[in-house]
Structures are given as structure tokens and as C-alpha cells.
Coordinates of C-alpha atoms in Angstrom, one line a residue:
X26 CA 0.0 0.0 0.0
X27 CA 0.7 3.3 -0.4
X28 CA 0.3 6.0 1.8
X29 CA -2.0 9.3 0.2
X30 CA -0.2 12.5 -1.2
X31 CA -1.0 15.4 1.7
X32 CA -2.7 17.9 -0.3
X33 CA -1.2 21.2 0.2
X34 CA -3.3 24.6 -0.9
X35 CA -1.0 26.6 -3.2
X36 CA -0.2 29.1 -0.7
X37 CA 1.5 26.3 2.1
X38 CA 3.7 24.4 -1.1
X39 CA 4.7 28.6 -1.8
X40 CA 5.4 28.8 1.7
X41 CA 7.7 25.7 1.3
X42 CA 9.2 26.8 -1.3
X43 CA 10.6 30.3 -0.2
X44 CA 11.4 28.4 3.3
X45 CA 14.2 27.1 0.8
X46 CA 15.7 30.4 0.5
X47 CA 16.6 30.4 4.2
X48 CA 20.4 32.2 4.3
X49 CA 19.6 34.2 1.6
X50 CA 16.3 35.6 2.0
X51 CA 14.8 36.9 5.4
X52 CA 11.1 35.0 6.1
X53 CA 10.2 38.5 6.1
X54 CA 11.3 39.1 2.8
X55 CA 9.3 36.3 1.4
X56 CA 6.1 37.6 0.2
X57 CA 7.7 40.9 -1.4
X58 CA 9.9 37.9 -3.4
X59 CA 7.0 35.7 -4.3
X60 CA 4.1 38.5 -5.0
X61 CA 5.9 40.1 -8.2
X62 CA 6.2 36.8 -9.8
X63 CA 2.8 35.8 -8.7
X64 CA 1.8 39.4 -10.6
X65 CA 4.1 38.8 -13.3
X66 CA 1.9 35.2 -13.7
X67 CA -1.2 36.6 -13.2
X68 CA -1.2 39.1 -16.0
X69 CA 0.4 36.9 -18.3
X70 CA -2.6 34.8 -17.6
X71 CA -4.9 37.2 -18.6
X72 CA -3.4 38.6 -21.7
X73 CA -2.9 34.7 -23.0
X74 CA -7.0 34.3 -22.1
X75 CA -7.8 37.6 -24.2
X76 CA -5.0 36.6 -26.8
X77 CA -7.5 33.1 -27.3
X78 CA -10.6 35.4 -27.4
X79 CA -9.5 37.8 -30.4
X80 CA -8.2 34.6 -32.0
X81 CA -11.3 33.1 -31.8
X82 CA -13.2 36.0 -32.9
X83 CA -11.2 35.9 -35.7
X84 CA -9.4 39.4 -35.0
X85 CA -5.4 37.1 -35.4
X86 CA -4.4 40.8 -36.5
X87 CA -4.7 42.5 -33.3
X88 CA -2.7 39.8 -31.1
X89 CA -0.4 42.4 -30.8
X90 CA -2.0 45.6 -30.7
X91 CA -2.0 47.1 -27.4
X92 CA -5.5 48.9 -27.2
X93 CA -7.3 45.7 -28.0
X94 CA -6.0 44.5 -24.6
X95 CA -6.6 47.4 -22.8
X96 CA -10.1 47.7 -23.5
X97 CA -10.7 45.1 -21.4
X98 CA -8.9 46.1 -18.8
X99 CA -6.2 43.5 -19.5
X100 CA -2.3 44.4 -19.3
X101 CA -0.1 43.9 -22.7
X102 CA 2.6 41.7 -21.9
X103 CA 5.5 42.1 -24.4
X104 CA 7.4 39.0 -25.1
X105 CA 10.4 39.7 -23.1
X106 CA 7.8 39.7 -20.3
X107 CA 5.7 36.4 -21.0
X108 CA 5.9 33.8 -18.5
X109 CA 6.6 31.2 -20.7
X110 CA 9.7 33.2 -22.0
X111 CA 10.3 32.9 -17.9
X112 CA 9.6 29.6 -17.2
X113 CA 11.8 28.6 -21.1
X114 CA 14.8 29.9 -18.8
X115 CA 13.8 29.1 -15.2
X116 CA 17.0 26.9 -14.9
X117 CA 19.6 29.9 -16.4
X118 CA 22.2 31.3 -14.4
X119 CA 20.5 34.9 -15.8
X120 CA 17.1 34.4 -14.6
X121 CA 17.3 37.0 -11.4
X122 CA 18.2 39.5 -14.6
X123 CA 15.2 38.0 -17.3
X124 CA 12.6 38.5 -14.8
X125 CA 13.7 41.7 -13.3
X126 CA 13.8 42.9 -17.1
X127 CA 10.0 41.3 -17.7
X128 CA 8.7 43.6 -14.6
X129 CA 10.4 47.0 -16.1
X130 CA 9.4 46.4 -19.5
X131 CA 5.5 45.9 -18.5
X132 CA 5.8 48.2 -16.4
X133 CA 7.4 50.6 -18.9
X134 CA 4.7 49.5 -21.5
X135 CA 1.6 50.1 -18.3
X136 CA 1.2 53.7 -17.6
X137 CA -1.3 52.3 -14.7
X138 CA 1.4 50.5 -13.4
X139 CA 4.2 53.1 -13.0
X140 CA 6.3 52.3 -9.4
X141 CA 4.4 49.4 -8.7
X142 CA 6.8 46.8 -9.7
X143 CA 10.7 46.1 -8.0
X144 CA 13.4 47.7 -9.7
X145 CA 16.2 44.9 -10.3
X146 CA 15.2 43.2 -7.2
X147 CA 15.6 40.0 -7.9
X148 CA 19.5 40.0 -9.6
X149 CA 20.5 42.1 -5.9
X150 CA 18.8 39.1 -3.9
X151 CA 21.5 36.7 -5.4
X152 CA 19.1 33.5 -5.1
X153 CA 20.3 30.2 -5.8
X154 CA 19.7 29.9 -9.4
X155 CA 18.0 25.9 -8.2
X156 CA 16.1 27.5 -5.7
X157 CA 14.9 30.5 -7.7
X158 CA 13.6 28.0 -10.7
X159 CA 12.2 25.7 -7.8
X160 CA 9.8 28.5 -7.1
X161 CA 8.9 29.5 -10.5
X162 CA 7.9 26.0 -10.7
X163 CA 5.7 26.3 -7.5
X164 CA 3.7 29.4 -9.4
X165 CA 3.5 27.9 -12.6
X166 CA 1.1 25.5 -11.1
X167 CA -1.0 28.3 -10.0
X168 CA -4.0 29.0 -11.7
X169 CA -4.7 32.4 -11.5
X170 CA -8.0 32.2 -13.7
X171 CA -9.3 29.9 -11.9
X172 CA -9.8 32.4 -8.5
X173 CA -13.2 34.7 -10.1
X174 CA -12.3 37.5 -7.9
X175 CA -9.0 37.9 -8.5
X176 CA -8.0 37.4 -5.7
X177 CA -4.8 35.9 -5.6
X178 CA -2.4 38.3 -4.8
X179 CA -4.6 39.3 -1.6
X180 CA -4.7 35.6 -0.4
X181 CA -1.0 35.6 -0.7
X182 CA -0.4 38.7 0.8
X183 CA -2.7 37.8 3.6
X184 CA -1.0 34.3 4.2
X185 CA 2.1 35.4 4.0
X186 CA 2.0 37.9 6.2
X187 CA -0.3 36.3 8.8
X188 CA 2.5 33.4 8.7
X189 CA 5.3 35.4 9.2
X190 CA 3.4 36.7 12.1
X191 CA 2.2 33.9 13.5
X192 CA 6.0 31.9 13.4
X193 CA 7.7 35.1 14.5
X194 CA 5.4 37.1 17.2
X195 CA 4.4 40.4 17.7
X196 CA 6.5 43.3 16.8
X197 CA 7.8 41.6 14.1
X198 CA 6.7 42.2 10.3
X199 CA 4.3 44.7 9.3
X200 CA 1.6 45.5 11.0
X201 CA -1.8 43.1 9.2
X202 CA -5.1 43.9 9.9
X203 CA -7.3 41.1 10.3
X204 CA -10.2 40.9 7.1
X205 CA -12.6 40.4 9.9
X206 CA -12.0 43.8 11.7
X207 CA -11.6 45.6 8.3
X208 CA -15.1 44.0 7.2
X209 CA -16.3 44.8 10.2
X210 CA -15.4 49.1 9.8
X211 CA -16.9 48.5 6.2
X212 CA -19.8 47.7 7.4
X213 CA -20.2 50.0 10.1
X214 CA -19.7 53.2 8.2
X215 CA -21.5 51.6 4.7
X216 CA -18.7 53.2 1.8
X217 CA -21.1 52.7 -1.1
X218 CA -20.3 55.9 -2.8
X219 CA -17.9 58.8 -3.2
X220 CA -14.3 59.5 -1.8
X221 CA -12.7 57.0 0.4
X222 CA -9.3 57.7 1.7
X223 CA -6.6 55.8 3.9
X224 CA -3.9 58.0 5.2
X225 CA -1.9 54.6 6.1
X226 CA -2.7 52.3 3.6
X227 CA -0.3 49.3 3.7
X228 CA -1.0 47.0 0.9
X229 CA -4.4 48.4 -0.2
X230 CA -6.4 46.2 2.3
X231 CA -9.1 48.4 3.4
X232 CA -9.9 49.6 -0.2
X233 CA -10.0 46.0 -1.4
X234 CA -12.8 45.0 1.8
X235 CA -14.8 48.7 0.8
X236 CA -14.9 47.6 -2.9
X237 CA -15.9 44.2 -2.2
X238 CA -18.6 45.2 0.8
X239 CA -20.2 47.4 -2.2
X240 CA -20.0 44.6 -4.7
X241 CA -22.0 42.2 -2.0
X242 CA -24.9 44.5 -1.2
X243 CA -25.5 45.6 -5.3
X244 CA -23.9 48.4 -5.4
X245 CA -21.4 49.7 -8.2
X246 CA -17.7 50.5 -7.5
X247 CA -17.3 53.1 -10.3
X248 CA -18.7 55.1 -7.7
X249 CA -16.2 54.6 -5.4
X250 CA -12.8 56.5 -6.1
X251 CA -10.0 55.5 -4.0
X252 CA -7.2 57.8 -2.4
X253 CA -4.0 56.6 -0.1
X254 CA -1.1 57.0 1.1
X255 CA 2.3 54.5 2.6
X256 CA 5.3 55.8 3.7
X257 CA 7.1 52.6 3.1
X258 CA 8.4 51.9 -0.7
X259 CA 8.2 48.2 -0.7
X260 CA 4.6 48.0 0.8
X261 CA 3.6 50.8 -1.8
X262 CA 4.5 48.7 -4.4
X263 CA 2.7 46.1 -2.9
X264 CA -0.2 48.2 -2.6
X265 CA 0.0 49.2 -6.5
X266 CA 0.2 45.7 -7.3
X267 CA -2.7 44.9 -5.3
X268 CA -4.9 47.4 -6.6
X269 CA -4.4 47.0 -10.5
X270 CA -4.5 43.0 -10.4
X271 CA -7.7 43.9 -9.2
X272 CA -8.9 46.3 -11.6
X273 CA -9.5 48.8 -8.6
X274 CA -8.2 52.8 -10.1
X275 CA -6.3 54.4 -7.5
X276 CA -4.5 57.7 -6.5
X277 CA -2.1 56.8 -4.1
X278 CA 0.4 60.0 -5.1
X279 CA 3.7 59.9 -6.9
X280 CA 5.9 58.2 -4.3
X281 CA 6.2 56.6 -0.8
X282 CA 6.2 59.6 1.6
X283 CA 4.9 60.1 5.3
X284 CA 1.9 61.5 5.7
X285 CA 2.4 63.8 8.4
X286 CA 5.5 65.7 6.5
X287 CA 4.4 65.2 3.0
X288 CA 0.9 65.0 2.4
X289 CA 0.0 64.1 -0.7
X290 CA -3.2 65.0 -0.9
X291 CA -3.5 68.1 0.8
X292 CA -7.1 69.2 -1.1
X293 CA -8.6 66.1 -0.4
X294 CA -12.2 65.7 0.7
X295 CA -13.3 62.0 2.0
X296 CA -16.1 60.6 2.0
X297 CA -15.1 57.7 4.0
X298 CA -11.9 56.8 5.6
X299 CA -10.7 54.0 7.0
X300 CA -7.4 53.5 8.5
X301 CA -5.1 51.7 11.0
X302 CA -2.5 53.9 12.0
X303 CA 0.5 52.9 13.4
X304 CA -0.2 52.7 17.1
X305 CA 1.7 54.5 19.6
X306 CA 3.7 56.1 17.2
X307 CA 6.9 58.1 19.3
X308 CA 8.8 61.3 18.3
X309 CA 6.6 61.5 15.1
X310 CA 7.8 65.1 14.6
X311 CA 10.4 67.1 16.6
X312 CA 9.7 69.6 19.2
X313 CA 9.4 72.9 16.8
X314 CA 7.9 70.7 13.6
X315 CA 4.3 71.1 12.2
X316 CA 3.6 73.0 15.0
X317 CA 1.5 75.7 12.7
X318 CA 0.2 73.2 10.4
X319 CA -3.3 73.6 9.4
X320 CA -4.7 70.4 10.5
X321 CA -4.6 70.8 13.5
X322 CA -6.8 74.1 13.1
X323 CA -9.2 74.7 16.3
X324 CA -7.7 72.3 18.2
X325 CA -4.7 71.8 20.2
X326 CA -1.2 70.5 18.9
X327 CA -0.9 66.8 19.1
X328 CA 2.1 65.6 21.3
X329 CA 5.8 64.8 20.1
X330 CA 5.2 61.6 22.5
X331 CA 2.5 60.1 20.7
X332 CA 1.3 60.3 17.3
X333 CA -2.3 58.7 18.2
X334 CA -4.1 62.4 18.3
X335 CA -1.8 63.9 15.0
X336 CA -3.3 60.5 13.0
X337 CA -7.1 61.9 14.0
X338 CA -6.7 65.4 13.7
X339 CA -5.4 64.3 10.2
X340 CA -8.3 62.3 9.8
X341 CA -10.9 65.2 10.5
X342 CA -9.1 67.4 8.5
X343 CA -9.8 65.2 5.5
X344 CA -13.7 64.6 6.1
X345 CA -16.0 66.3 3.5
X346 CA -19.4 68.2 5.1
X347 CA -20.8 64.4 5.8
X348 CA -18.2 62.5 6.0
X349 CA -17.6 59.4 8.1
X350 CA -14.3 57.8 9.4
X351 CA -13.6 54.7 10.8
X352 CA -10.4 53.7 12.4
X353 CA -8.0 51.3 14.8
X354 CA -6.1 53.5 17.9
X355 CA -4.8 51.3 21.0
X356 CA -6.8 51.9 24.2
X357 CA -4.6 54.4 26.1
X358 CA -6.1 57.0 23.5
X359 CA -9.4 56.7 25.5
X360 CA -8.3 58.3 27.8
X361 CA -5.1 60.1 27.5
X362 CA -4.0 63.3 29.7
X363 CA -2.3 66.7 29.0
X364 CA -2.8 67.6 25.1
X365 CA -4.9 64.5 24.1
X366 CA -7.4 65.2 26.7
X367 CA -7.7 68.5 25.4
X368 CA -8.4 67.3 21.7
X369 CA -10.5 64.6 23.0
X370 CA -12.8 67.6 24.7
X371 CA -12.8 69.4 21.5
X372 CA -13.6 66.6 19.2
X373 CA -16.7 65.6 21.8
X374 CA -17.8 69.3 21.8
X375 CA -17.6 69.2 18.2
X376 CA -20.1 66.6 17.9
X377 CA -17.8 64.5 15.7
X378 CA -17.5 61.2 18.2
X379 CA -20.2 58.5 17.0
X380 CA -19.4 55.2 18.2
X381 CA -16.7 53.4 20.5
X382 CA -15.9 50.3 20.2
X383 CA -13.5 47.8 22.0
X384 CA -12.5 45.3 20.4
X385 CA -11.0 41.5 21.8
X386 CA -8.3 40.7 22.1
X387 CA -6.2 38.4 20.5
X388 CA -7.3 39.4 16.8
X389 CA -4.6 40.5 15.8
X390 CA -1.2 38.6 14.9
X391 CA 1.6 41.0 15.3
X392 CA 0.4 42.4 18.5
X393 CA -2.1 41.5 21.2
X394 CA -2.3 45.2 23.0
X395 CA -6.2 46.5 23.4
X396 CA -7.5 48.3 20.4
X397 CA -10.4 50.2 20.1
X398 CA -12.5 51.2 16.6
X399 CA -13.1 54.7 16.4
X400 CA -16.1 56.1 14.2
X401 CA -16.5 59.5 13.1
X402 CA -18.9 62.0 11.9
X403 CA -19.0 65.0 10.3
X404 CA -22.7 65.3 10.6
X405 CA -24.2 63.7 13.4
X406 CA -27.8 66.0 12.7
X407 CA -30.9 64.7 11.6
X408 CA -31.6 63.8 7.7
X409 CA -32.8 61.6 5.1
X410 CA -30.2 59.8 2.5
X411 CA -30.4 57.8 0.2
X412 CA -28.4 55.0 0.4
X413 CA -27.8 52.3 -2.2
X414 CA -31.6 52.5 -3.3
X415 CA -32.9 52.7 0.5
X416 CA -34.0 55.4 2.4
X417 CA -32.5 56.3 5.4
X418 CA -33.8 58.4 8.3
X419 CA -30.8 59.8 10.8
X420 CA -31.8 60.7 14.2
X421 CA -30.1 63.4 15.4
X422 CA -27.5 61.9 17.4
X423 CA -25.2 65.4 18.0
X424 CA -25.5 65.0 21.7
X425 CA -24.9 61.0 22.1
X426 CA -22.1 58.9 21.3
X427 CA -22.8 55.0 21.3
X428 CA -20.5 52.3 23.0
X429 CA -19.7 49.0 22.6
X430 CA -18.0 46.2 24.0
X431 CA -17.2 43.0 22.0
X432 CA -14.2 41.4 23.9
X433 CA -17.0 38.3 24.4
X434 CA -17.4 38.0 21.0
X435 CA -15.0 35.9 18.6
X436 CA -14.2 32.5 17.6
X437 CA -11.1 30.4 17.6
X438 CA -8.7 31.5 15.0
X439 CA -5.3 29.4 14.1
X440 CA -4.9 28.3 17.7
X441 CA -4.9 31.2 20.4
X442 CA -6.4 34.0 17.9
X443 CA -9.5 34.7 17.5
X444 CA -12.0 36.3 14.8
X445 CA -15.1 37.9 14.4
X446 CA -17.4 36.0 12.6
X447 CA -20.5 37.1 10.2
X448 CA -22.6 37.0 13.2
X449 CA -20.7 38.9 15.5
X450 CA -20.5 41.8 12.4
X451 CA -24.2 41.1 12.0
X452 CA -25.1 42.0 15.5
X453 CA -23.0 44.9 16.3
X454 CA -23.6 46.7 13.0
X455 CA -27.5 46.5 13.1
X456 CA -27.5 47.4 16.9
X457 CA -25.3 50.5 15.7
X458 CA -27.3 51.1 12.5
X459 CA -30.7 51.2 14.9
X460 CA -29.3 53.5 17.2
X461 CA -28.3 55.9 14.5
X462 CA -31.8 55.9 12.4
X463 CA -35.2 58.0 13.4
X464 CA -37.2 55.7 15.5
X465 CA -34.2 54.1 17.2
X466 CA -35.5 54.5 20.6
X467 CA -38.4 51.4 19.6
X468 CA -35.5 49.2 17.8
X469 CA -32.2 50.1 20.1
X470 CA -31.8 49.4 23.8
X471 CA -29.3 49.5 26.0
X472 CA -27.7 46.1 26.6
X473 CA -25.5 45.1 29.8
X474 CA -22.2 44.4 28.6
X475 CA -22.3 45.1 25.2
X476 CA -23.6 48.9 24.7
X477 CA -24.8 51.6 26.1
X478 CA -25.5 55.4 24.4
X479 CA -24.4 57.9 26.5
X480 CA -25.4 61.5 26.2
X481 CA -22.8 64.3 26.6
X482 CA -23.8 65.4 29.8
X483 CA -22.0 62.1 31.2
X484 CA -19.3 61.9 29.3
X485 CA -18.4 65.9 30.7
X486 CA -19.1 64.3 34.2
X487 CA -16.8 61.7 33.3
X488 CA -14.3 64.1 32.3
X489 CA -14.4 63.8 28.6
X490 CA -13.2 59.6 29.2
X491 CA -14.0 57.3 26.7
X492 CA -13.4 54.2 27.8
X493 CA -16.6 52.1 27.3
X494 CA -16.5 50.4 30.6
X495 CA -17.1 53.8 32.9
X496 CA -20.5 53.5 30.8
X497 CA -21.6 50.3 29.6
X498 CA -23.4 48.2 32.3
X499 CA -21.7 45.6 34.2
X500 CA -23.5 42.8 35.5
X501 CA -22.6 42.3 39.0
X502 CA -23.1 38.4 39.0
X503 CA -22.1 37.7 42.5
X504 CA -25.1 39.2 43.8
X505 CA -27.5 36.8 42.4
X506 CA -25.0 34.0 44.0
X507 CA -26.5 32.1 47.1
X508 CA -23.8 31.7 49.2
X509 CA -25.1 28.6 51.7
X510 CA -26.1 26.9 49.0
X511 CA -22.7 27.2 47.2
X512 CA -20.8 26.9 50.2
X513 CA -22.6 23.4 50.8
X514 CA -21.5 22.4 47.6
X515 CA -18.4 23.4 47.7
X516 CA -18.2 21.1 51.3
X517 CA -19.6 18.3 49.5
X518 CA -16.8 18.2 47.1
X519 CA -14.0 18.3 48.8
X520 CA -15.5 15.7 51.6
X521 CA -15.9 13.6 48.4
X522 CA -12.1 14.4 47.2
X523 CA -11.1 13.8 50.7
X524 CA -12.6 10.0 51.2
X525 CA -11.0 9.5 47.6
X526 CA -7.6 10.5 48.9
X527 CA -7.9 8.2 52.0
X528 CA -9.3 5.5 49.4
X529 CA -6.3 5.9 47.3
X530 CA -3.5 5.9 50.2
X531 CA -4.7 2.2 51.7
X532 CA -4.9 0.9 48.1
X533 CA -0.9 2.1 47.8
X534 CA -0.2 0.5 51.4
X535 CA -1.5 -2.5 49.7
X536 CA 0.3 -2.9 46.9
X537 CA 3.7 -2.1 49.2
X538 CA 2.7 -4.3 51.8
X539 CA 2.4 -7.3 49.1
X540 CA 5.7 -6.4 48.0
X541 CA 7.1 -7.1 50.9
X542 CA 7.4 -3.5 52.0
X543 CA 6.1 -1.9 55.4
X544 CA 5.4 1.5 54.6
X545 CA 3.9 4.1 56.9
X546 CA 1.8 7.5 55.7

């Protein structure tokens, strides 16, 4: 007999596969050195399915005519960029050198894609030439037509990432947001159309989540226009690479830069944001720097200590007249003193604070400190919208903010995380979508442990704190204990454990004194 082939998903046998470049390549470093080739495959993919199509429409003339590509929103791949000119010379000693060529020229011949790919990336890794042609091999087998949402370079992003998390702990890698949480801020604040911006963007993740929550509930993502910003030049690439494999048009400025010191998108009215900014962020600007910088207009300067308040006041700054935001901070920005206690009052008396939200803990891979989901408004007043062909009837909400505590929520997650599932989004979006609409007051209700609206009046009391416990009900559980009764129990049990003990010491005399042993206990 033999014993069954272990199937593998395409991801793990990657995984393997770059594990092989050990010594040269950082784990780190992996998905950066798989997800260009993956690209690389991917469009080649789709520019041989549209070559089949013209030839079978009988249009053999315009194999090579760029604009019959582009029309369907298909990348021209010129032959020095093919994959099977790639694959023809996997086993060269000049492959690092062919495919970093392939990715310039496509690039070169892709307006869309200019500075998304690596520039000669692969000839200053110095791979094994074996190991190098070990992983083309590895992505050859993937078919990237087969995945209808094209999805692949997400799923590899995600696994990669989450992996290298997972195997190294937190404060390693990049900082990955969970698809669970981001799903979860999609569907809170309801992006269907206009502006949506992220200030942080990483690889794109929030815009892909936006596009697809608009997709699921009927609505069209030509009206969504996306705008971002990543200070780091590897993860932009990544970001551009994610973006156009999806179809998905972006603005995500000329270059890497920091946000903070080089905005790129200074005009820019959102919408919708959603962000994850780095938390915690220390000696973000120095002492004297953007100390008269317009964003923080009516409000105090955010501390050099802490760039949690400098990452909201941004935020504001970039809301149109309705605009909503929805974003990750850690905890401590619930209640911070000194100059983030004096923005928090501000923002409060500005009516802009809608809903808090803790979140549990352990959802995130790279770090396991409390985070909280922020949401914004610019106009908290009453209205009617129209919303994806529904009406909607806001309450006027200017003097309430809504909190929530999910840290019972979640389901085991690869071991000792955890996730929010559909239900858990399902029940703390439509208990937050009640509470915002007219008529609220017959659908939402308070709920011990899990949320509570409080009006502004307590929250001043409570000077300006938002930290969902000093509000939300807890249910003191002891008071509904009976004592006697658990105290006889509890006396029962251990008389029980006690005769078992004594039970258990003359069968062990037993057994000694039949060996021949005398033994006293």
C-alpha cells in the first residue's frame, strides 16, 4: 500500500518553497519575493485568455496591438515579459536578470502600473539559481484564472503575512489587519459611494474590503474613487500591485512619503476613511515641527510623545461636510491626559465622536495590546439619504455617542487568535445602524455588557473619558449567587475528594505491603 499525497493549498507548497531560500532571504522578505512573480503570472494569464478570445473571434491581426487589450482592462505583456519566456529559462544562471527585465518592461509599457513593480530586485537578492527556478515552478502550477475574484495576490499577501506573524510574534513584520476587523469598519460606516481615503494604507487592504462590501450588497464600485497614502516603498509597491491586479483605479500620489510631512493629498475631501494607523507612534515630529500646520486648526497641537491624536486630527481634516471615518487606535487613546485630553474635549464638543468600540483581544497577529474602533462624523444631525436605493432616516444623534464592548465576541482563530465572525459583524452593525436611524429608541436598547448610548452630559461628568467600561453596564453576578447553598456544595466536594484520597492511600499501602514493604503514611 501506499500511503496518500497530503494535499497542500498553493499558498502552504509557496510557503515551502521560499522556506528554501533560508540564508539568503529573510522570512520577512518572502512575500515581497514571491508576490511580483505571482503578478508577473497573473497578467500573463490574462493577456494569453484575451489573446485566445481575439483569435477566436477571428481578429489574429490584433494579437499584438495594445489597445485591444486594454479595452478590457487586460495588461499587454510584451514578449520579453511572457511567463513562458520565464519559465523557457527558469533553470539559467541569468534568470534573477530576465525577470527583473519582464517587470520593467511591463511596467514601462503600463502607464497604470508606474512604481508598482521592484526595480532589479531580484538580480540584488543573489538567489540560488535551483532554488529560484524551484519557485517559479511552485507558481506555474498556479491557476490564477481559476480564482473569479481575482483574488490571488490578496490571499498571498494575507498568508504570508499572517504566517510570518504567526511563526515570528508580535513586533515583528508589518503591522496586518485582520479581514474580519476591516469587514467589520466597512460595514459600520457603509462606503457605497464617493471618496474613500486611507492616510496609512499598507497593501491596499481596506480599499479592497470597501470595494468588495459594495459589490456584496448591489452596489457599483465606479462610484467609489480611491485615495491613499504609505510611507514605506516596498509596501507601496505592494499596494499598487494589489490594486491593479484587481482592476480597482487608484491615487495613491507619486511616491512613498509620510503623511504627516508630505501630504499628498492636501485638497482632499473624504467621503469615508478607514485606517489603521500605526499605534503609539513616538517622536513622530520634533519639538518645533508642524507646529502651525493647518490640520490641527481649532484644536490643540498633538504631542511629540505620541502620534495617536496627530493621526485623528489628520483624519478630521480630510472629512467632507458628511463625511464618516472609521479607524483602529490602542486603548490608552481613551483616555489620555495633557494635550490628548484637550483634543479629546474638543472633538466631543464638536459633535464629531459617534461610536466606541473595544474590540477583543487576540485578533490581531503581530500584536495583542487592546484596540479600540473609532467612528466619526461630520454630521451627526438629523436627515434623510439615500443610500444604495434605500432610504435612510438619521436621528439626530449630536448629543450622544454609542459604546460597545465586543471582547466576548470571537471564535477560535489558528490556535490562540480569534476572529469575528458574520454573526458577530451582524449583530454589532445592526444594533449600531438602529441606534443611528429615526425611531431608534423602539429598535435600540441598551444592553448590559455590550452597549450603552451615553449622552454628553456624562461623558463631561466623566471628564471627557471614553473608555466604554465607565458606561456600559456591568452585570454584577455575585449578587445573584446564594452563598449557603454554594458553600454546601463546595463542602460536599471536597468531603468527596477527601474519602477519595484516603481511598487511594490504603490501596498504595497495599500494593507495598504485598511487596514485601512496610510502609507508613
Amino acid at each position: 500500500m501506499t500511503k496518500a499525497k497530503k494535499q497542500v493549498s498553493f499558498e502552504d507548497a509557496l510557503w515551502g518553497a521560499c522556506d528554501k531560500l533560508r540564508g539568503t532571504v529573510e522570512p520577512a522578505e518572502y512575500k515581497h519575493v514571491v508576490l511580483s512573480l505571482i503578478f508577473l503570472k497573473f497578467v500573463n494569464d490574462k493577456f494569453d485568455a484575451r489573446r485566445e478570445e481575439l483569435k477566436d473571434e477571428g481578429k489574429d491581426k490584433y494579437i499584438d496591438v495594445q489597445s485591444f487589450y486594454t479595452m478590457k482592462n487586460v495588461f499587454f505583456v510584451p514578449e520579453e515579459s511572457r511567463w513562458s519566456f520565464i519559465m523557457q529559462n527558469a533553470k539559467q544562471n541569468d534568470i534573477a536578470l530576465k525577470i527583473d527585465t519582464a517587470l520593467n518592461t511591463i511596467e514601462k509599457q503600463n502607464p497604470s502600473l508606474k512604481g508598482a513593480l521592484p526595480d532589479n530586485y531580484y538580480s540584488r537578492l543573489g538567489i540560488d539559481v535551483s532554488k529560484l527556478a524551484a519557485l517559479l515552478d511552485e507558481i506555474n502550477n498556479i491557476q490564477t484564472n481559476a480564482d473569479k475574484e481575482n483574488d490571488i495576490m490578496g490571499r498571498v499577501y494575507e498568508y504570508f503575512l499572517t504566517k510570518f506573524a504567526l511563526q515570528e510574534g508580535k513586533g515583528k513584520g508589518e503591522f496586518y489587519t485582520p479581514k474580519s476587523v476591516v469587514n467589520l469598519i466597512a460595514e459600520m460606516i457603509e462606503p457605497y459611494k464617493g471618496k474613500i481615503y486611507d492616510p496609512c494604507c499598507g497593501s491596499g487592504g481596506m480599499f479592497v474590503q470597501s470595494l468588495k462590501f459594495v459589490e456584496n450588497h448591489a452596489g457599483n464600485s465606479k462610484d467609489i474613487s480611491v485615495y491613499g497614502q504609505e510611507g514605506t516603498t516596498t509596501t507601496y509597491k505592494l499596494a499598487k500591485m494589489n490594486l491593479a491586479i484587481r482592476g480597482i483605479p487608484c491615487d495613491l500620489g507619486e511616491k512613498a512619503a509620510n503623511t504627516f510631512t508630505n501630504d499628498l493629498h492636501k485638497d482632499l475631501r473624504a467621503d469615508y476613511i478607514m485606517a489603521n494607523p500605526p499605534f503609539n507612534q513616538k517622536d513622530w515630529r520634533a519639538e518645533n515641527e508642524l507646529v502651525n500646520d493647518a490640520r490641527w486648526n481649532g484644536y490643540t497641537v498633538p504631542p511629540t510623545s505620541n502620534a495617536n491624536y496627530g493621526w485623528i486630527l489628520h483624519m478630521v481634516s480630510k472629512l467632507s461636510t458628511n463625511g464618516t471615518a472609521g479607524f483602529l487606535l490602542a486603548n490608552g487613546a481613551l483616555s489620555g491626559e495633557g494635550q490628548e485630553l484637550e483634543i479629546r474635549k474638543q472633538l466631543i464638543e464638536n459633535n464629531l465622536v459617534e461610536a466606541i468600540v473595544i474590540l477583543p483581544r487576540n485578533l490581531f497577529y503581530t500584536t495583542d495590546i487592546s484596540v479600540t474602533l473609532w467612528i466619526l462624523n461630520k454630521n451627526k444631525k438629523s436627515r434623510t439619504v439615500e443610500q444604495n436605493g434605500k432610504i435612510k432616516n438619521y436621528r439626530n444623534r449630536e448629543e450622544e455617542i454609542l459604546f460597545m464592548d465586543l471582547r466576548q465576541m470571537g471564535s477560535p482563530f489558528e490556535k490562540k487568535y480569534i476572529e469575528l465572525t458574520q454573526e458577530d459583524r451582524d449583530k454589532v452593525t445592526s444594533t449600531f445602524h438602529a441606534w443611528q436611524q429615526a425611531g431608534a429608541n423602539e429598535t435600540y436598547k441598551d444592553i448590559p455588557e455590550f452597549c450603552y448610548s451615553a449622552n454628553k452630559k456624562e461623558i463631561v461628568e466623566k471628564g471627557y473619558n471614553l473608555v466604554p467600561s465607565r458606561y456600559i453596564e456591568f452585570v454584577n453576578r455575585d449578587e445573584t449567587q446564594d452563598y449557603d447553598s454554594a458553600m454546601k456544595a463546595l463542602q460536599s466536594e471536597l468531603t468527596d475528594l477527601l474519602k477519595q484520597e484516603e481511598e487511594s492511600k490504603k490501596e498504595l499501602l497495599g500494593v507495598f505491603k504485598d511487596l514485601g514493604y512496610e510502609i507508613k503514611l
